[in-house]
Amino acid sequence: MTDIARLINSIKRRTSSARELGYDVLFVALDDLDVLADSLETALRANAAQAAHIEQLQDKFNKLAAENVALKRVPETDSVAMLLALDSFRSEPLPDVGLQKAFESLMYHRMTPATDAYLAGIKADGVEEWVSSRDGRWNGTTEEALNFAKQLREGGKV
């Protein structure tokens, strides 16, 4: 049990005893109050950091959800993407090949920056995990690998 947990239990026991005796006041040592205040401040900072992280994750989630909605949307019949797809279809004498080219034309025009960033992050995590698993036994430089991971995470072409 941590010191702060012992202190909290002690205060709870003393509070309970004081109430049983009919007291509505409990005296606590200033040092104990300092420990409690420090612990609360530490917890508050950790909570704020977690809240910021959750907000970032929510933003990423919202972007991914918006991309998924866009991917499910069928292009309008008079949209540029559909017209390019139809041109691809009509330019082929074989319907199957034309259909495949039309489909590829529609799919390649879809932009997914949030998904691309997420996948780049996964790749970067993999590089960082590999570096940490080597425990300094890698023949290359760790710095190069970490720079590579950073480039992946930032979406730069490597």
Coordinates of C-alpha atoms in Angstrom, one line a residue, residues 57-146:
L57 CA -8.1 10.6 -30.0
Q58 CA -11.7 11.9 -30.3
D59 CA -10.5 14.3 -33.1
K60 CA -8.8 11.4 -34.9
F61 CA -11.9 9.2 -34.5
N62 CA -14.1 11.9 -35.9
K63 CA -11.9 12.3 -39.0
L64 CA -11.8 8.6 -39.6
A65 CA -15.6 8.4 -39.2
A66 CA -16.1 11.2 -41.7
E67 CA -13.8 9.4 -44.2
N68 CA -15.8 6.2 -43.7
V69 CA -19.0 8.1 -44.5
A70 CA -17.4 9.6 -47.6
L71 CA -16.2 6.1 -48.7
K72 CA -19.7 4.7 -48.5
R73 CA -21.2 7.6 -50.5
V74 CA -21.9 6.8 -54.1
P75 CA -20.6 9.5 -56.4
E76 CA -23.2 11.7 -58.1
T77 CA -23.9 10.6 -61.7
D78 CA -22.7 14.0 -63.0
S79 CA -19.7 14.3 -60.8
V80 CA -16.2 14.6 -62.2
A81 CA -15.2 11.3 -60.6
M82 CA -18.2 9.5 -62.3
L83 CA -17.5 11.1 -65.7
L84 CA -13.8 10.0 -65.5
A85 CA -14.9 6.5 -64.6
L86 CA -17.4 6.4 -67.5
D87 CA -14.6 7.6 -69.9
S88 CA -12.5 4.8 -68.6
F89 CA -15.3 2.3 -69.2
R90 CA -16.1 3.6 -72.7
S91 CA -12.5 3.6 -73.8
E92 CA -12.2 -0.2 -73.5
P93 CA -13.6 -2.6 -76.1
L94 CA -14.0 -5.3 -73.5
P95 CA -16.7 -4.5 -70.9
D96 CA -15.0 -6.3 -68.1
V97 CA -11.8 -4.4 -68.5
G98 CA -13.7 -1.2 -68.9
L99 CA -15.7 -1.9 -65.7
Q100 CA -12.5 -2.6 -63.8
K101 CA -10.9 0.7 -65.1
A102 CA -14.0 2.6 -64.2
F103 CA -14.0 1.1 -60.7
E104 CA -10.3 1.9 -60.2
S105 CA -10.9 5.4 -61.4
L106 CA -13.6 5.9 -58.8
M107 CA -11.5 4.4 -56.0
Y108 CA -8.3 6.2 -56.7
H109 CA -10.0 9.6 -56.5
R110 CA -11.0 9.1 -52.9
M111 CA -8.8 10.9 -50.5
T112 CA -8.3 9.5 -47.0
P113 CA -5.8 11.7 -45.1
A114 CA -6.9 10.6 -41.6
T115 CA -6.7 7.0 -42.5
D116 CA -3.3 7.5 -44.2
A117 CA -2.0 9.3 -41.1
Y118 CA -3.3 6.5 -38.8
L119 CA -1.6 3.9 -40.9
A120 CA 1.6 5.9 -41.1
G121 CA 1.5 6.0 -37.2
I122 CA 1.1 2.3 -37.1
K123 CA 4.2 1.9 -39.3
A124 CA 6.2 4.3 -37.2
D125 CA 5.1 2.5 -34.0
G126 CA 6.5 -0.7 -35.6
V127 CA 9.9 0.9 -36.3
E128 CA 10.1 2.3 -32.8
E129 CA 9.1 -1.0 -31.3
W130 CA 11.8 -2.7 -33.4
V131 CA 14.4 -0.2 -32.2
S132 CA 13.5 -0.7 -28.6
S133 CA 13.6 -4.5 -29.0
R134 CA 17.2 -4.4 -30.2
D135 CA 18.6 -3.2 -26.8
G136 CA 21.5 -1.5 -28.7
R137 CA 22.4 -4.6 -30.7
W138 CA 21.5 -3.1 -34.0
N139 CA 24.3 -2.5 -36.5
G140 CA 22.7 0.7 -37.9
T141 CA 22.1 3.8 -36.0
T142 CA 19.1 4.0 -33.7
E143 CA 18.9 7.7 -34.6
E144 CA 18.4 6.9 -38.3
A145 CA 15.6 4.5 -37.4
L146 CA 13.9 7.0 -35.1

